[in-house]
Every structure is written in structure tokens, then in C-alpha cells.
Amino acid sequence: MARIDAVPYAYLYPPARTALVVIDMQRDFIEPGGFGAALGNDVAQLARIVPAVAALLAFARSRGMLVVHTRESHLPDLSDCPPAKRLRGDPGLRIGDSGAMGRILVRGEPGNQIVDEVAPLAGEAVIDKPGKGAFHATGLQAMLDARGISHLLLAGVTTEVCVQTTMREANDRGYECLLVEDAAASYFQAFHDATVAMISAQGGIVGWTAPLAAVLASQA
Ligand code: C5J
């Protein structure tokens, strides 16, 4: 077992049964002109974690861990996007509308691609997910279970929405989860901080958190 100095206490993980899940590091959220910007957010808040996510990916790959990338995305006909989701937000800048990087949050559009610095390598899994959580309406659980994965390291954007939702889904499914604090980000620092705090509260009610440096220092 490898050991990470984490909150609320040490996180022990078997690298061969651990996956790194990188949530939604896509242009739609991180670059100007995408969904995040359309909602009025300062995308620089997310762009600043790209180097940390790249370092985490390099670490996981060097340890031979399974690497999974996700993208929040919808089918071009939006048949997987409930009206309750599509109709939120500014008319003209909703999911499926045309933006500066193509149709917003639509699969295959330029804005839906993962930013170059943390792009998937050939052979790495990419899960396209229509929900906030990566387990909803995807094959993620079947893929993890087929590989005997029991532990998940989580990173990406945004901390309090898709990262936290995925971590809660995973926790309920029995995976031992750790959020890499500074390899995740929110448009709202207070939301990020609150999420980090609530995950490990009450003895780790959703799981563990640790800074990137503690993960990189962990030894098998
Ligand atoms: C949001 C996400 N915030 N990836 N998506 O809509 O967190």
C-alpha cells in the first residue's frame, strides 16, 4: 500500500487498484468563450490548476495507475439533456447553442475537447457524461469494476459541482476516494474551500483530501 498524508487521516491505496479520475478539464469550462464564461464566470480561476493536473497525470502514469478523463457533454440532438438542465441560464448561451468554440457542451465540438496540457494519451479512458456526476448514465462503474479498481484519486473542475458530485456517487458505490485539493478548482474560491472541508468532515464522510505535494510524495 502507498500512503498519503491526508485529512482526516492517512490515506492508504494500492496503486494497481487505484484510478486517477480527472473531471471535465475541457475548453468549455477553462477557456474564454465556453459554457463557463457564458454563465458569467472568470475562467482564469480554473485555468490556474492546469499545471497541477498535468503533474498529477504524470505521477499516475508513472505509477501505472488507470487514468480516466471525463467531459461534461451532450449528444448533438440533446436527447440526453433534460429541459430542466438546458433551460437554465442566459437564453442564447445555453447548452446546445452556438458559442465562440462551437455548440456549448456538445460532444465533438471544439469547446468540448480537453485542454491540450492535460489531454488524454492514446488508450486512456474518456467518459462522456451528460450529468454532473461521472457515474450517472455512463459506463464508468462497469469499467472500474472490470479492472478491479477500489480507490479513486479525483481532480478537475469544478470542485463543488462535477468533482464533488462524482466523489459522492463514488463514495456511495464503495470506492475509497481522495480529492487532490490543489488539482481541483471552482469559479468561487469559497465554494472550493467549503467542499474541501465538508468532504473530510465527520471522520471522512465522503473521503479524504490532500494537497498535490502529499500525493507526489507518497511511496508504495
Ligand atoms: C459545471 C462542472 N459546473 N464540470 N460543470 O456545470 O463542474
Coordinates of C-alpha atoms and ligand atoms in Angstrom, one line a residue:
M1 CA 0.0 0.0 0.0
A2 CA 1.1 3.5 -0.7
R3 CA 0.4 6.2 1.9
I4 CA -0.6 9.8 1.6
D5 CA -0.6 12.3 4.5
A6 CA -4.2 13.3 4.1
V7 CA -7.1 14.8 6.0
P8 CA -8.8 13.5 8.2
Y9 CA -6.1 10.8 8.5
A10 CA -3.6 8.9 6.3
Y11 CA -5.0 7.5 3.0
L12 CA -3.7 4.1 2.1
Y13 CA -4.0 3.0 -1.5
P14 CA -2.9 0.1 -3.7
P15 CA -1.6 1.7 -7.0
A16 CA -2.6 -1.2 -9.1
R17 CA -6.2 -0.9 -8.0
T18 CA -6.3 2.9 -8.0
A19 CA -7.6 5.2 -10.7
L20 CA -7.0 8.8 -11.3
V21 CA -10.2 10.4 -12.4
V22 CA -9.8 13.9 -13.9
I23 CA -13.1 15.7 -14.2
D24 CA -14.1 17.9 -17.1
M25 CA -10.8 19.7 -17.9
Q26 CA -12.5 20.8 -21.1
R27 CA -12.2 24.1 -23.1
D28 CA -15.9 24.8 -22.4
F29 CA -15.1 25.5 -18.7
I30 CA -11.5 26.6 -18.8
E31 CA -11.1 28.9 -21.9
P32 CA -12.8 32.2 -22.7
G33 CA -16.0 31.7 -24.9
G34 CA -17.3 28.5 -23.4
F35 CA -20.1 27.5 -21.1
G36 CA -18.3 28.7 -18.0
A37 CA -17.7 32.1 -19.4
A38 CA -21.3 32.2 -20.8
L39 CA -22.5 31.8 -17.3
G40 CA -20.5 34.9 -16.3
N41 CA -17.6 33.2 -14.7
D42 CA -13.9 34.2 -14.5
V43 CA -12.3 31.2 -16.3
A44 CA -8.8 32.1 -15.1
Q45 CA -9.9 30.7 -11.7
L46 CA -9.9 27.2 -13.3
A47 CA -7.0 27.7 -15.8
R48 CA -4.6 28.1 -13.0
I49 CA -4.8 24.5 -11.9
V50 CA -3.8 23.1 -15.3
P51 CA -0.1 22.7 -14.2
A52 CA -1.1 20.8 -11.1
V53 CA -3.4 18.5 -13.0
A54 CA -0.6 17.8 -15.5
A55 CA 1.8 16.9 -12.7
L56 CA -0.8 14.6 -11.2
L57 CA -1.3 12.9 -14.5
A58 CA 2.4 12.4 -14.9
F59 CA 2.5 10.9 -11.4
A60 CA -0.4 8.5 -12.1
R61 CA 1.0 7.4 -15.4
S62 CA 4.5 6.8 -13.9
R63 CA 2.9 4.6 -11.3
G64 CA 1.0 2.6 -13.9
M65 CA -2.4 3.7 -12.5
L66 CA -5.5 3.7 -14.6
V67 CA -6.2 7.2 -15.8
V68 CA -9.8 8.3 -16.6
H69 CA -10.8 11.6 -18.1
T70 CA -14.3 12.9 -18.2
R71 CA -16.1 15.5 -20.2
E72 CA -19.5 17.0 -19.5
S73 CA -21.1 16.7 -22.9
H74 CA -24.4 16.1 -24.7
L75 CA -25.4 14.3 -27.9
P76 CA -25.9 16.7 -30.8
D77 CA -29.7 16.2 -30.7
L78 CA -29.6 17.0 -26.9
S79 CA -31.7 13.9 -26.3
D80 CA -29.6 13.3 -23.2
C81 CA -30.1 16.8 -21.8
P82 CA -33.3 17.2 -19.8
P83 CA -35.1 20.5 -20.3
A84 CA -34.5 21.3 -16.6
K85 CA -30.8 21.4 -17.4
R86 CA -30.9 23.0 -20.9
L87 CA -33.3 25.8 -19.9
R88 CA -31.1 27.2 -17.1
G89 CA -29.0 30.2 -17.9
D90 CA -29.0 33.1 -20.3
P91 CA -31.1 32.5 -23.4
G92 CA -28.8 32.2 -26.4
L93 CA -26.0 30.9 -24.3
R94 CA -27.5 27.6 -23.2
I95 CA -26.4 24.1 -23.7
G96 CA -26.5 23.3 -27.5
D97 CA -26.4 27.0 -28.5
S98 CA -23.6 28.2 -30.7
G99 CA -20.7 29.9 -28.9
A100 CA -17.2 31.0 -29.6
M101 CA -16.0 27.4 -29.6
G102 CA -18.9 25.7 -31.3
R103 CA -22.1 24.4 -29.7
I104 CA -21.9 24.7 -26.0
L105 CA -21.3 21.3 -24.1
V106 CA -22.0 19.3 -27.3
R107 CA -19.9 16.2 -28.0
G108 CA -17.3 16.6 -30.7
E109 CA -17.4 20.4 -30.7
P110 CA -14.1 22.3 -30.3
G111 CA -15.1 23.6 -26.9
N112 CA -15.8 20.1 -25.6
Q113 CA -12.2 19.0 -26.1
I114 CA -9.9 18.6 -23.1
V115 CA -7.3 21.3 -22.9
D116 CA -4.0 20.4 -24.6
E117 CA -1.8 20.4 -21.5
V118 CA -3.8 17.7 -19.8
A119 CA -5.2 15.9 -22.9
P120 CA -5.7 12.1 -22.7
L121 CA -2.9 9.9 -24.0
A122 CA -3.8 7.3 -26.6
G123 CA -5.5 4.4 -24.9
E124 CA -6.6 6.4 -21.8
A125 CA -10.3 6.2 -21.0
V126 CA -12.5 9.2 -21.7
I127 CA -16.0 9.2 -20.3
D128 CA -18.6 11.5 -21.9
K129 CA -21.1 12.3 -19.2
P130 CA -24.5 14.1 -19.6
G131 CA -24.7 14.8 -15.9
K132 CA -22.7 16.4 -13.2
G133 CA -21.6 13.1 -11.7
A134 CA -19.5 10.8 -13.8
F135 CA -21.4 7.7 -12.8
H136 CA -24.8 8.9 -14.0
A137 CA -25.7 7.4 -17.4
T138 CA -22.2 6.3 -18.2
G139 CA -20.2 3.1 -18.2
L140 CA -17.7 4.3 -15.6
Q141 CA -18.6 1.9 -12.8
A142 CA -18.5 -1.1 -15.2
M143 CA -15.1 0.0 -16.5
L144 CA -13.7 0.4 -13.0
D145 CA -15.1 -2.8 -11.7
A146 CA -13.8 -4.7 -14.7
R147 CA -10.3 -3.6 -13.7
G148 CA -10.7 -4.3 -10.0
I149 CA -10.4 -0.6 -9.1
S150 CA -11.2 0.1 -5.4
H151 CA -9.6 3.5 -4.9
L152 CA -10.0 6.8 -6.7
L153 CA -7.9 10.0 -6.8
L154 CA -10.0 12.9 -8.0
A155 CA -9.1 16.2 -9.6
G156 CA -10.5 18.7 -12.1
V157 CA -13.3 21.2 -12.3
T158 CA -15.4 22.4 -10.8
T159 CA -14.8 21.3 -7.2
E160 CA -18.3 21.8 -5.8
V161 CA -20.2 20.7 -8.9
C162 CA -18.9 17.8 -11.1
V163 CA -15.9 16.8 -8.9
Q164 CA -17.9 16.7 -5.7
T165 CA -20.9 15.0 -7.3
T166 CA -18.7 12.3 -8.8
M167 CA -16.9 11.8 -5.4
R168 CA -20.2 11.4 -3.6
E169 CA -21.5 9.0 -6.2
A170 CA -18.3 7.0 -5.9
N171 CA -18.4 7.0 -2.1
D172 CA -21.9 5.6 -2.2
R173 CA -20.7 2.9 -4.5
G174 CA -18.0 1.8 -2.1
Y175 CA -14.8 3.4 -3.6
E176 CA -12.2 4.9 -1.3
C177 CA -11.8 8.4 -2.6
L178 CA -9.3 11.2 -2.2
L179 CA -9.7 14.7 -3.6
V180 CA -6.4 16.3 -4.6
E181 CA -7.1 19.8 -3.2
D182 CA -5.0 22.0 -5.4
A183 CA -5.6 20.0 -8.6
A184 CA -9.3 21.0 -8.4
A185 CA -10.8 24.4 -8.7
S186 CA -14.0 26.4 -8.7
Y187 CA -15.0 29.7 -10.1
F188 CA -15.8 30.6 -6.5
Q189 CA -12.9 30.1 -4.0
A190 CA -15.3 29.9 -1.1
F191 CA -17.2 27.0 -2.7
H192 CA -13.9 25.2 -3.3
D193 CA -12.8 25.7 0.3
A194 CA -16.2 24.6 1.7
T195 CA -16.2 21.5 -0.5
V196 CA -12.7 20.5 0.6
A197 CA -13.7 21.0 4.2
M198 CA -17.0 19.1 4.0
I199 CA -15.6 16.0 2.3
S200 CA -13.3 15.1 5.1
A201 CA -15.6 16.3 8.0
Q202 CA -17.1 13.8 10.4
G203 CA -14.3 11.3 10.0
G204 CA -14.2 11.4 6.2
I205 CA -17.9 11.3 5.5
V206 CA -17.2 11.5 1.7
G207 CA -13.5 10.6 1.8
W208 CA -10.1 12.2 2.1
T209 CA -8.4 15.3 0.9
A210 CA -4.7 16.1 0.4
P211 CA -2.5 18.6 -1.4
L212 CA -0.8 17.6 -4.6
A213 CA 2.6 17.6 -2.9
A214 CA 1.5 15.0 -0.4
V215 CA 0.2 12.8 -3.3
L216 CA 3.5 13.1 -5.2
A217 CA 5.4 12.3 -2.0
S218 CA 3.5 9.0 -1.5
Q219 CA 5.6 5.9 -1.7
A220 CA 4.4 2.4 -2.4
Ligands
C5J1 C1 -20.5 22.6 -14.1 C2 -18.7 21.0 -13.9 N1 -20.0 23.4 -13.1 N2 -17.9 20.3 -14.6 N3 -19.8 21.6 -14.6 O1 -21.5 22.9 -14.7 O2 -18.5 21.2 -12.7

